PDB file of C-alpha atoms in Angstrom:
ATOM      1  CA  MET T   1     -10.385 114.158 -17.879  1.00  0.00           C
ATOM      2  CA  GLN T   2     -12.377 113.465 -14.719  1.00  0.00           C
ATOM      3  CA  THR T   3     -16.165 113.304 -14.836  1.00  0.00           C
ATOM      4  CA  PRO T   4     -18.447 112.440 -11.887  1.00  0.00           C
ATOM      5  CA  THR T   5     -19.197 108.854 -10.960  1.00  0.00           C
ATOM      6  CA  PRO T   6     -22.846 107.985 -10.163  1.00  0.00           C
ATOM      7  CA  LEU T   7     -22.164 108.484  -6.448  1.00  0.00           C
ATOM      8  CA  GLN T   8     -20.404 111.787  -7.005  1.00  0.00           C
ATOM      9  CA  MET T   9     -23.272 113.011  -9.198  1.00  0.00           C
ATOM     10  CA  LEU T  10     -25.845 112.099  -6.550  1.00  0.00           C
ATOM     11  CA  LEU T  11     -23.820 113.961  -3.951  1.00  0.00           C
ATOM     12  CA  LEU T  12     -23.464 117.065  -6.103  1.00  0.00           C
ATOM     13  CA  ASN T  13     -27.181 117.096  -6.885  1.00  0.00           C
ATOM     14  CA  GLY T  14     -28.034 116.539  -3.234  1.00  0.00           C
ATOM     15  CA  ILE T  15     -25.769 119.357  -2.088  1.00  0.00           C
ATOM     16  CA  GLN T  16     -27.234 121.770  -4.622  1.00  0.00           C
ATOM     17  CA  ASN T  17     -30.833 120.830  -3.790  1.00  0.00           C
ATOM     18  CA  LEU T  18     -30.314 121.094  -0.040  1.00  0.00           C
ATOM     19  CA  SER T  19     -28.736 124.520  -0.530  1.00  0.00           C
ATOM     20  CA  TYR T  20     -31.699 125.452  -2.696  1.00  0.00           C
ATOM     21  CA  ASP T  21     -34.110 124.270   0.018  1.00  0.00           C
ATOM     22  CA  ASN T  22     -32.513 126.626   2.528  1.00  0.00           C
ATOM     23  CA  TRP T  23     -32.656 129.479   0.018  1.00  0.00           C
ATOM     24  CA  ALA T  24     -36.360 128.773  -0.561  1.00  0.00           C
ATOM     25  CA  ARG T  25     -37.054 128.755   3.190  1.00  0.00           C
ATOM     26  CA  VAL T  26     -35.507 132.188   3.593  1.00  0.00           C
ATOM     27  CA  GLU T  27     -37.374 133.544   0.564  1.00  0.00           C
ATOM     28  CA  LYS T  28     -40.655 132.174   1.901  1.00  0.00           C
ATOM     29  CA  SER T  29     -40.057 133.847   5.261  1.00  0.00           C
ATOM     30  CA  VAL T  30     -39.357 137.183   3.601  1.00  0.00           C
ATOM     31  CA  ALA T  31     -42.495 136.873   1.472  1.00  0.00           C
ATOM     32  CA  ALA T  32     -44.506 136.182   4.633  1.00  0.00           C
ATOM     33  CA  GLY T  33     -43.314 139.475   6.122  1.00  0.00           C
ATOM     34  CA  TYR T  34     -40.690 138.186   8.533  1.00  0.00           C
ATOM     35  CA  ASP T  35     -37.549 140.266   9.051  1.00  0.00           C
ATOM     36  CA  THR T  36     -35.769 137.058  10.067  1.00  0.00           C
ATOM     37  CA  PRO T  37     -36.949 133.460   9.643  1.00  0.00           C
ATOM     38  CA  PRO T  38     -39.137 132.133  12.506  1.00  0.00           C
ATOM     39  CA  PRO T  39     -37.550 129.709  15.002  1.00  0.00           C
ATOM     40  CA  GLU T  40     -38.938 126.574  13.342  1.00  0.00           C
ATOM     41  CA  THR T  41     -37.474 127.661  10.005  1.00  0.00           C
ATOM     42  CA  VAL T  42     -34.121 128.434  11.602  1.00  0.00           C
ATOM     43  CA  GLU T  43     -34.114 124.917  13.063  1.00  0.00           C
ATOM     44  CA  GLN T  44     -34.802 123.411   9.625  1.00  0.00           C
ATOM     45  CA  ILE T  45     -32.062 125.521   8.064  1.00  0.00           C
ATOM     46  CA  THR T  46     -29.596 124.447  10.759  1.00  0.00           C
ATOM     47  CA  MET T  47     -30.355 120.752  10.274  1.00  0.00           C
ATOM     48  CA  THR T  48     -30.047 121.090   6.513  1.00  0.00           C
ATOM     49  CA  ARG T  49     -26.659 122.773   6.875  1.00  0.00           C
ATOM     50  CA  ARG T  50     -25.454 119.894   9.031  1.00  0.00           C
ATOM     51  CA  THR T  51     -26.613 117.409   6.412  1.00  0.00           C
ATOM     52  CA  LEU T  52     -24.853 119.472   3.749  1.00  0.00           C
ATOM     53  CA  THR T  53     -21.613 119.214   5.701  1.00  0.00           C
ATOM     54  CA  GLN T  54     -22.022 115.428   5.900  1.00  0.00           C
ATOM     55  CA  LEU T  55     -22.517 115.151   2.127  1.00  0.00           C
ATOM     56  CA  GLU T  56     -19.636 117.499   1.353  1.00  0.00           C
ATOM     57  CA  ASP T  57     -17.327 115.510   3.621  1.00  0.00           C
ATOM     58  CA  LEU T  58     -18.340 112.332   1.813  1.00  0.00           C
ATOM     59  CA  GLY T  59     -17.818 114.066  -1.524  1.00  0.00           C
ATOM     60  CA  SER T  60     -14.253 114.927  -0.558  1.00  0.00           C
ATOM     61  CA  LEU T  61     -13.610 111.344   0.585  1.00  0.00           C
ATOM     62  CA  VAL T  62     -14.722 109.879  -2.757  1.00  0.00           C
ATOM     63  CA  GLY T  63     -12.689 112.303  -4.848  1.00  0.00           C
ATOM     64  CA  CYS T  64     -14.978 115.209  -5.766  1.00  0.00           C
ATOM     65  CA  PRO T  65     -12.770 118.240  -6.449  1.00  0.00           C
ATOM     66  CA  HIS T  66     -13.556 120.996  -3.980  1.00  0.00           C
ATOM     67  CA  SER T  67     -14.508 123.302  -6.814  1.00  0.00           C
ATOM     68  CA  TRP T  68     -17.304 120.897  -7.806  1.00  0.00           C
ATOM     69  CA  LEU T  69     -18.612 120.884  -4.242  1.00  0.00           C
ATOM     70  CA  ASN T  70     -18.394 124.672  -3.949  1.00  0.00           C
ATOM     71  CA  PHE T  71     -20.091 125.095  -7.332  1.00  0.00           C
ATOM     72  CA  ALA T  72     -23.044 122.902  -6.292  1.00  0.00           C
ATOM     73  CA  ARG T  73     -23.518 124.665  -2.965  1.00  0.00           C
ATOM     74  CA  ARG T  74     -23.268 128.172  -4.425  1.00  0.00           C
ATOM     75  CA  ALA T  75     -25.729 127.362  -7.221  1.00  0.00           C
ATOM     76  CA  GLY T  76     -28.317 126.252  -4.664  1.00  0.00           C
ATOM     77  CA  GLU T  77     -27.658 129.303  -2.512  1.00  0.00           C
ATOM     78  CA  ARG T  78     -28.434 131.465  -5.563  1.00  0.00           C
ATOM     79  CA  GLY T  79     -31.818 129.805  -5.928  1.00  0.00           C
ATOM     80  CA  GLN T  80     -31.135 127.198  -8.574  1.00  0.00           C
ATOM     81  CA  ALA T  81     -32.071 123.552  -8.086  1.00  0.00           C
ATOM     82  CA  SER T  82     -29.924 120.837  -9.634  1.00  0.00           C
ATOM     83  CA  ASP T  83     -30.093 120.269 -13.384  1.00  0.00           C
ATOM     84  CA  ALA T  84     -29.568 116.738 -14.680  1.00  0.00           C
ATOM     85  CA  ARG T  85     -28.190 118.209 -17.925  1.00  0.00           C
ATOM     86  CA  ARG T  86     -25.382 120.078 -16.214  1.00  0.00           C
ATOM     87  CA  LEU T  87     -21.952 118.585 -16.789  1.00  0.00           C
ATOM     88  CA  PHE T  88     -19.057 118.578 -14.364  1.00  0.00           C
ATOM     89  CA  TYR T  89     -15.554 117.861 -15.554  1.00  0.00           C
ATOM     90  CA  SER T  90     -11.991 118.491 -14.444  1.00  0.00           C
ATOM     91  CA  PRO T  91      -8.616 118.124 -16.187  1.00  0.00           C
ATOM     92  CA  ASP T  92      -7.072 116.620 -13.064  1.00  0.00           C
ATOM     93  CA  GLU T  93      -8.073 114.002 -10.523  1.00  0.00           C
ATOM     94  CA  VAL T  94      -7.505 114.328  -6.798  1.00  0.00           C
ATOM     95  CA  PRO T  95      -4.206 112.501  -6.116  1.00  0.00           C
ATOM     96  CA  ARG T  96      -4.673 108.879  -5.104  1.00  0.00           C
ATOM     97  CA  GLY T  97      -2.395 109.218  -2.094  1.00  0.00           C
ATOM     98  CA  VAL T  98      -4.467 112.086  -0.717  1.00  0.00           C
ATOM     99  CA  LEU T  99      -7.679 110.044  -0.953  1.00  0.00           C
ATOM    100  CA  ILE T 100      -6.102 107.016   0.745  1.00  0.00           C
ATOM    101  CA  ALA T 101      -4.681 109.215   3.508  1.00  0.00           C
ATOM    102  CA  ALA T 102      -8.093 110.778   4.133  1.00  0.00           C
ATOM    103  CA  LEU T 103      -9.731 107.342   4.245  1.00  0.00           C
ATOM    104  CA  SER T 104      -7.041 106.186   6.662  1.00  0.00           C
ATOM    105  CA  GLY T 105      -7.947 109.007   9.035  1.00  0.00           C
ATOM    106  CA  GLN T 106     -11.603 108.020   8.944  1.00  0.00           C
ATOM    107  CA  ILE T 107     -10.791 104.339   9.523  1.00  0.00           C
ATOM    108  CA  ARG T 108      -8.712 105.287  12.569  1.00  0.00           C
ATOM    109  CA  GLN T 109     -11.672 107.172  14.006  1.00  0.00           C
ATOM    110  CA  LEU T 110     -13.799 104.068  13.434  1.00  0.00           C
ATOM    111  CA  GLN T 111     -11.205 101.929  15.219  1.00  0.00           C
ATOM    112  CA  ASP T 112     -11.113 104.397  18.109  1.00  0.00           C
ATOM    113  CA  SER T 113     -14.911 104.234  18.383  1.00  0.00           C
ATOM    114  CA  ALA T 114     -14.740 100.447  18.627  1.00  0.00           C
ATOM    115  CA  GLY T 115     -12.182 100.889  21.396  1.00  0.00           C
ATOM    116  CA  ILE T 116     -14.403 103.343  23.254  1.00  0.00           C
ATOM    117  CA  LEU T 117     -17.318 100.902  23.247  1.00  0.00           C
ATOM    118  CA  ALA T 118     -15.105  98.035  24.416  1.00  0.00           C
ATOM    119  CA  ALA T 119     -13.505 100.095  27.201  1.00  0.00           C
ATOM    120  CA  HIS T 120     -16.714 101.780  28.379  1.00  0.00           C
ATOM    121  CA  THR T 121     -18.563  98.462  28.520  1.00  0.00           C
ATOM    122  CA  ARG T 122     -15.859  96.904  30.677  1.00  0.00           C
ATOM    123  CA  ARG T 123     -15.779  99.877  33.026  1.00  0.00           C
ATOM    124  CA  ASN T 124     -19.578 100.009  33.258  1.00  0.00           C
ATOM    125  CA  PRO T 125     -21.021  96.474  33.460  1.00  0.00           C
ATOM    126  CA  GLY T 126     -24.513  97.898  34.005  1.00  0.00           C
ATOM    127  CA  LEU T 127     -24.397 100.029  30.868  1.00  0.00           C
ATOM    128  CA  ASP T 128     -27.855 101.049  29.682  1.00  0.00           C
ATOM    129  CA  ARG T 129     -28.935  98.812  26.804  1.00  0.00           C
ATOM    130  CA  GLY T 130     -30.491 101.701  24.928  1.00  0.00           C
ATOM    131  CA  GLU T 131     -27.298 103.744  25.043  1.00  0.00           C
ATOM    132  CA  ARG T 132     -25.254 100.761  23.908  1.00  0.00           C
ATOM    133  CA  ALA T 133     -27.707 100.094  21.066  1.00  0.00           C
ATOM    134  CA  ASN T 134     -27.510 103.710  19.928  1.00  0.00           C
ATOM    135  CA  PHE T 135     -23.719 103.566  19.929  1.00  0.00           C
ATOM    136  CA  GLN T 136     -23.752 100.320  17.949  1.00  0.00           C
ATOM    137  CA  THR T 137     -26.178 101.809  15.425  1.00  0.00           C
ATOM    138  CA  VAL T 138     -23.926 104.797  14.782  1.00  0.00           C
ATOM    139  CA  LEU T 139     -20.829 102.581  14.665  1.00  0.00           C
ATOM    140  CA  GLY T 140     -22.519 100.303  12.146  1.00  0.00           C
ATOM    141  CA  MET T 141     -23.605 103.187   9.904  1.00  0.00           C
ATOM    142  CA  VAL T 142     -20.127 104.691   9.875  1.00  0.00           C
ATOM    143  CA  TRP T 143     -18.660 101.244   9.167  1.00  0.00           C
ATOM    144  CA  GLN T 144     -20.973 100.828   6.173  1.00  0.00           C
ATOM    145  CA  ARG T 145     -20.209 104.328   4.903  1.00  0.00           C
ATOM    146  CA  LEU T 146     -16.456 103.727   5.007  1.00  0.00           C
ATOM    147  CA  GLY T 147     -16.909 100.369   3.319  1.00  0.00           C
ATOM    148  CA  ALA T 148     -18.847 102.143   0.585  1.00  0.00           C
ATOM    149  CA  VAL T 149     -16.096 104.750   0.240  1.00  0.00           C
ATOM    150  CA  SER T 150     -13.505 101.979  -0.028  1.00  0.00           C
ATOM    151  CA  HIS T 151     -15.577 100.333  -2.750  1.00  0.00           C
ATOM    152  CA  GLU T 152     -15.993 103.628  -4.613  1.00  0.00           C
ATOM    153  CA  LEU T 153     -12.221 104.171  -4.509  1.00  0.00           C
ATOM    154  CA  HIS T 154     -11.512 100.558  -5.544  1.00  0.00           C
ATOM    155  CA  VAL T 155      -9.143 100.162  -2.616  1.00  0.00           C
ATOM    156  CA  THR T 156      -6.621  97.402  -3.252  1.00  0.00           C
ATOM    157  CA  ASP T 157      -5.541  94.753  -0.760  1.00  0.00           C
ATOM    158  CA  ARG T 158      -2.237  96.525  -0.325  1.00  0.00           C
ATOM    159  CA  GLU T 159      -3.887  99.882   0.321  1.00  0.00           C
ATOM    160  CA  ARG T 160      -6.342  98.264   2.723  1.00  0.00           C
ATOM    161  CA  GLY T 161      -3.488  96.832   4.746  1.00  0.00           C
ATOM    162  CA  GLN T 162      -1.925 100.274   4.956  1.00  0.00           C
ATOM    163  CA  VAL T 163      -5.190 101.966   5.861  1.00  0.00           C
ATOM    164  CA  TRP T 164      -6.054  99.567   8.682  1.00  0.00           C
ATOM    165  CA  SER T 165      -2.630  99.094  10.315  1.00  0.00           C
ATOM    166  CA  ARG T 166      -1.162 101.545  12.801  1.00  0.00           C
ATOM    167  CA  HIS T 167       2.276 102.475  14.071  1.00  0.00           C
ATOM    168  CA  GLY T 168       4.518 100.490  11.768  1.00  0.00           C
ATOM    169  CA  GLY T 169       2.230  97.596  11.039  1.00  0.00           C
ATOM    170  CA  ARG T 170       1.004  96.724  14.549  1.00  0.00           C
ATOM    171  CA  HIS T 171      -2.511  95.347  14.723  1.00  0.00           C
ATOM    172  CA  TRP T 172      -4.814  98.318  15.207  1.00  0.00           C
ATOM    173  CA  ALA T 173      -6.663  96.698  18.123  1.00  0.00           C
ATOM    174  CA  ASN T 174      -3.443  96.522  20.168  1.00  0.00           C
ATOM    175  CA  VAL T 175      -2.739 100.211  19.618  1.00  0.00           C
ATOM    176  CA  VAL T 176      -6.301 101.256  20.433  1.00  0.00           C
ATOM    177  CA  ALA T 177      -6.371  99.142  23.601  1.00  0.00           C
ATOM    178  CA  GLN T 178      -3.179 100.750  24.861  1.00  0.00           C
ATOM    179  CA  GLU T 179      -4.559 104.205  24.072  1.00  0.00           C
ATOM    180  CA  MET T 180      -7.730 103.427  26.039  1.00  0.00           C
ATOM    181  CA  THR T 181      -5.657 102.711  29.157  1.00  0.00           C
ATOM    182  CA  ASN T 182      -4.439 106.318  29.017  1.00  0.00           C
ATOM    183  CA  HIS T 183      -7.993 107.673  29.358  1.00  0.00           C
ATOM    184  CA  ASN T 184      -9.768 107.881  32.711  1.00  0.00           C
ATOM    185  CA  ASP T 185     -13.386 106.856  33.201  1.00  0.00           C
ATOM    186  CA  GLU T 186     -14.707 110.384  32.649  1.00  0.00           C
ATOM    187  CA  GLN T 187     -12.861 110.765  29.364  1.00  0.00           C
ATOM    188  CA  VAL T 188     -14.035 107.406  28.061  1.00  0.00           C
ATOM    189  CA  SER T 189     -17.607 108.143  29.131  1.00  0.00           C
ATOM    190  CA  ALA T 190     -17.585 111.535  27.410  1.00  0.00           C
ATOM    191  CA  ARG T 191     -16.363 110.015  24.150  1.00  0.00           C
ATOM    192  CA  PHE T 192     -18.912 107.225  24.458  1.00  0.00           C
ATOM    193  CA  HIS T 193     -21.807 109.656  24.800  1.00  0.00           C
ATOM    194  CA  THR T 194     -20.583 111.778  21.908  1.00  0.00           C
ATOM    195  CA  VAL T 195     -21.265 108.788  19.666  1.00  0.00           C
ATOM    196  CA  ALA T 196     -24.277 107.355  21.502  1.00  0.00           C
ATOM    197  CA  ASP T 197     -26.069 110.722  21.511  1.00  0.00           C
ATOM    198  CA  ALA T 198     -25.386 111.510  17.846  1.00  0.00           C
ATOM    199  CA  ASN T 199     -28.283 112.424  15.561  1.00  0.00           C
ATOM    200  CA  ILE T 200     -29.055 109.186  13.717  1.00  0.00           C
ATOM    201  CA  SER T 201     -30.598 111.004  10.742  1.00  0.00           C
ATOM    202  CA  LEU T 202     -27.440 113.022  10.174  1.00  0.00           C
ATOM    203  CA  VAL T 203     -25.232 109.942  10.413  1.00  0.00           C
ATOM    204  CA  ALA T 204     -27.502 108.041   8.029  1.00  0.00           C
ATOM    205  CA  ALA T 205     -27.635 110.704   5.295  1.00  0.00           C
ATOM    206  CA  PRO T 206     -24.284 109.909   3.619  1.00  0.00           C
ATOM    207  CA  LEU T 207     -24.947 106.162   3.793  1.00  0.00           C
ATOM    208  CA  ILE T 208     -28.346 106.562   2.140  1.00  0.00           C
ATOM    209  CA  VAL T 209     -26.730 108.375  -0.791  1.00  0.00           C
ATOM    210  CA  CYS T 210     -24.118 105.606  -1.108  1.00  0.00           C
ATOM    211  CA  LEU T 211     -26.793 102.924  -1.248  1.00  0.00           C
ATOM    212  CA  ARG T 212     -28.882 104.875  -3.745  1.00  0.00           C
ATOM    213  CA  SER T 213     -25.880 105.083  -6.037  1.00  0.00           C
ATOM    214  CA  GLY T 214     -25.966 101.307  -6.441  1.00  0.00           C
ATOM    215  CA  ILE T 215     -23.355 100.257  -3.880  1.00  0.00           C
ATOM    216  CA  ALA T 216     -24.590  97.032  -2.280  1.00  0.00           C
ATOM    217  CA  LEU T 217     -24.020  95.635   1.203  1.00  0.00           C
ATOM    218  CA  ASP T 218     -21.895  92.864  -0.311  1.00  0.00           C
ATOM    219  CA  ASP T 219     -19.672  95.506  -1.921  1.00  0.00           C
ATOM    220  CA  ILE T 220     -19.259  97.103   1.487  1.00  0.00           C
ATOM    221  CA  THR T 221     -18.467  93.954   3.465  1.00  0.00           C
ATOM    222  CA  LYS T 222     -15.824  92.868   0.956  1.00  0.00           C
ATOM    223  CA  GLN T 223     -13.887  96.032   1.749  1.00  0.00           C
ATOM    224  CA  MET T 224     -13.960  95.756   5.550  1.00  0.00           C
ATOM    225  CA  PRO T 225     -11.642  93.224   7.231  1.00  0.00           C
ATOM    226  CA  ASP T 226     -13.799  92.947  10.368  1.00  0.00           C
ATOM    227  CA  SER T 227     -17.450  93.568  11.195  1.00  0.00           C
ATOM    228  CA  PRO T 228     -18.294  96.282  13.765  1.00  0.00           C
ATOM    229  CA  ASP T 229     -19.000  93.668  16.459  1.00  0.00           C
ATOM    230  CA  ARG T 230     -15.761  91.880  15.643  1.00  0.00           C
ATOM    231  CA  MET T 231     -13.838  95.147  15.927  1.00  0.00           C
ATOM    232  CA  VAL T 232     -15.199  95.723  19.430  1.00  0.00           C
ATOM    233  CA  GLU T 233     -14.410  92.117  20.328  1.00  0.00           C
ATOM    234  CA  LEU T 234     -10.790  92.429  19.169  1.00  0.00           C
ATOM    235  CA  VAL T 235     -10.190  95.527  21.282  1.00  0.00           C
ATOM    236  CA  GLY T 236     -11.793  93.705  24.208  1.00  0.00           C
ATOM    237  CA  VAL T 237      -9.349  90.833  23.794  1.00  0.00           C
ATOM    238  CA  ALA T 238      -6.461  93.280  23.814  1.00  0.00           C
ATOM    239  CA  LEU T 239      -7.827  95.134  26.853  1.00  0.00           C
ATOM    240  CA  ASP T 240      -8.200  91.886  28.778  1.00  0.00           C
ATOM    241  CA  ALA T 241      -4.555  91.069  28.053  1.00  0.00           C
ATOM    242  CA  MET T 242      -3.219  94.428  29.243  1.00  0.00           C
ATOM    243  CA  PRO T 243      -3.003  93.726  33.002  1.00  0.00           C
ATOM    244  CA  ARG T 244      -1.029  90.551  32.412  1.00  0.00           C
ATOM    245  CA  ASP T 245       1.738  92.363  30.534  1.00  0.00           C
ATOM    246  CA  PRO T 246       2.369  96.062  31.233  1.00  0.00           C
ATOM    247  CA  GLN T 247       4.750  96.220  28.304  1.00  0.00           C
ATOM    248  CA  GLY T 248       1.981  95.220  25.920  1.00  0.00           C
ATOM    249  CA  LEU T 249       3.705  92.122  24.585  1.00  0.00           C
ATOM    250  CA  ALA T 250       0.846  89.818  25.543  1.00  0.00           C
ATOM    251  CA  VAL T 251      -1.601  92.141  23.841  1.00  0.00           C
ATOM    252  CA  HIS T 252      -0.192  91.345  20.433  1.00  0.00           C
ATOM    253  CA  ASP T 253      -0.270  87.630  21.222  1.00  0.00           C
ATOM    254  CA  ALA T 254      -3.866  87.820  22.408  1.00  0.00           C
ATOM    255  CA  VAL T 255      -5.171  89.571  19.327  1.00  0.00           C
ATOM    256  CA  ALA T 256      -2.998  87.483  17.031  1.00  0.00           C
ATOM    257  CA  ALA T 257      -4.453  84.328  18.569  1.00  0.00           C
ATOM    258  CA  THR T 258      -7.993  85.435  17.813  1.00  0.00           C
ATOM    259  CA  THR T 259      -7.186  86.438  14.244  1.00  0.00           C
ATOM    260  CA  LEU T 260      -4.823  83.628  13.281  1.00  0.00           C
ATOM    261  CA  ASN T 261      -7.541  81.529  11.674  1.00  0.00           C
ATOM    262  CA  GLN T 262      -9.634  84.424  10.425  1.00  0.00           C
ATOM    263  CA  ASP T 263      -9.452  84.905   6.671  1.00  0.00           C
ATOM    264  CA  SER T 264     -10.150  88.552   5.947  1.00  0.00           C
ATOM    265  CA  GLY T 265      -9.441  88.122   2.257  1.00  0.00           C
ATOM    266  CA  THR T 266      -6.913  90.936   2.354  1.00  0.00           C
ATOM    267  CA  GLU T 267      -3.178  91.152   2.094  1.00  0.00           C
ATOM    268  CA  HIS T 268      -1.683  92.858   5.156  1.00  0.00           C
ATOM    269  CA  ILE T 269       1.094  95.282   4.314  1.00  0.00           C
ATOM    270  CA  PRO T 270       2.939  96.569   7.371  1.00  0.00           C
ATOM    271  CA  ASP T 271       4.171  99.963   6.136  1.00  0.00           C
ATOM    272  CA  GLU T 272       1.410 102.486   6.872  1.00  0.00           C
ATOM    273  CA  SER T 273       3.541 105.611   6.574  1.00  0.00           C
ATOM    274  CA  ALA T 274       3.717 105.860   2.793  1.00  0.00           C
ATOM    275  CA  TRP T 275       0.548 107.895   2.528  1.00  0.00           C
ATOM    276  CA  GLY T 276       1.452 110.638   5.012  1.00  0.00           C
ATOM    277  CA  GLY T 277      -0.788 112.044   7.746  1.00  0.00           C
ATOM    278  CA  PRO T 278      -4.519 111.259   7.793  1.00  0.00           C
ATOM    279  CA  GLY T 279      -5.581 114.894   8.004  1.00  0.00           C
ATOM    280  CA  LEU T 280      -4.676 115.874   4.453  1.00  0.00           C
ATOM    281  CA  ALA T 281      -7.429 117.599   2.541  1.00  0.00           C
ATOM    282  CA  ALA T 282      -8.093 117.077  -1.139  1.00  0.00           C
ATOM    283  CA  PRO T 283      -6.446 119.912  -3.084  1.00  0.00           C
ATOM    284  CA  GLN T 284      -8.437 122.200  -5.279  1.00  0.00           C
ATOM    285  CA  VAL T 285      -7.840 121.507  -8.950  1.00  0.00           C
ATOM    286  CA  GLN T 286      -8.761 123.490 -12.004  1.00  0.00           C
ATOM    287  CA  ASP T 287     -12.257 122.841 -13.308  1.00  0.00           C
ATOM    288  CA  TYR T 288     -14.219 123.891 -16.323  1.00  0.00           C
ATOM    289  CA  GLY T 289     -17.936 124.293 -16.787  1.00  0.00           C
ATOM    290  CA  SER T 290     -20.632 126.861 -17.222  1.00  0.00           C
ATOM    291  CA  GLU T 291     -21.762 128.875 -14.236  1.00  0.00           C
ATOM    292  CA  PRO T 292     -25.412 128.243 -13.351  1.00  0.00           C
TER     293      PRO T 292
END
């Protein structure tokens, strides 16, 4: 029988309370005589909905059944704040393979972001420091969030090797570097600004919940083979090797040379295909509990 972990409970309470906040804003507008909420209220509601989506996505990643997430949101939308006495339980857990596949998809996006920063920096030597700093801030927050998710899931060394490798066990930095060569300057720039211009508060919300649940920075770093800066550096090494070997053979050698003496503390397992595609969503499972 599955019951919520401390992180899952914080997420469920947060989702319900944010939904309740939006309900209260609408009710307050109606009481004030507005037919529709004023623009400033609409803006608050929109931002809260975006934060809700961030927390629900994190909830799915750490194994909250969708029915739990839907229950929390609907309760808030009906005007009920979270209740610490309410119990959530489910006869089934989200399958382990589905959770690892979803994490793998998120890790690949993180790897791609590291590649974008490495490629954009090389193509734009005069890159604005503020834009680069913003990108690095977002990259670092996402890195910490995924480390926290890995800790919450108790990812094993074997699973970590599968999650981080790409295309039959090749080092991820080689694959990302080759993918970057297929994007022109405009495409790389657009992807760079998507990250650099992101709303920091929205990106930070899931991480804040993770930290409040008791997950420490040391827990996070133990789960991540490379730091964000190191990830960007590895893609840079691979990009620098590309012109010397169009077939990509030197790329593997270049990255391997930089990682040969690096002890990540993980066991690399080459087969990444066992978990299926990264886009799998957690299935809905039967749940029991009283309606609010």
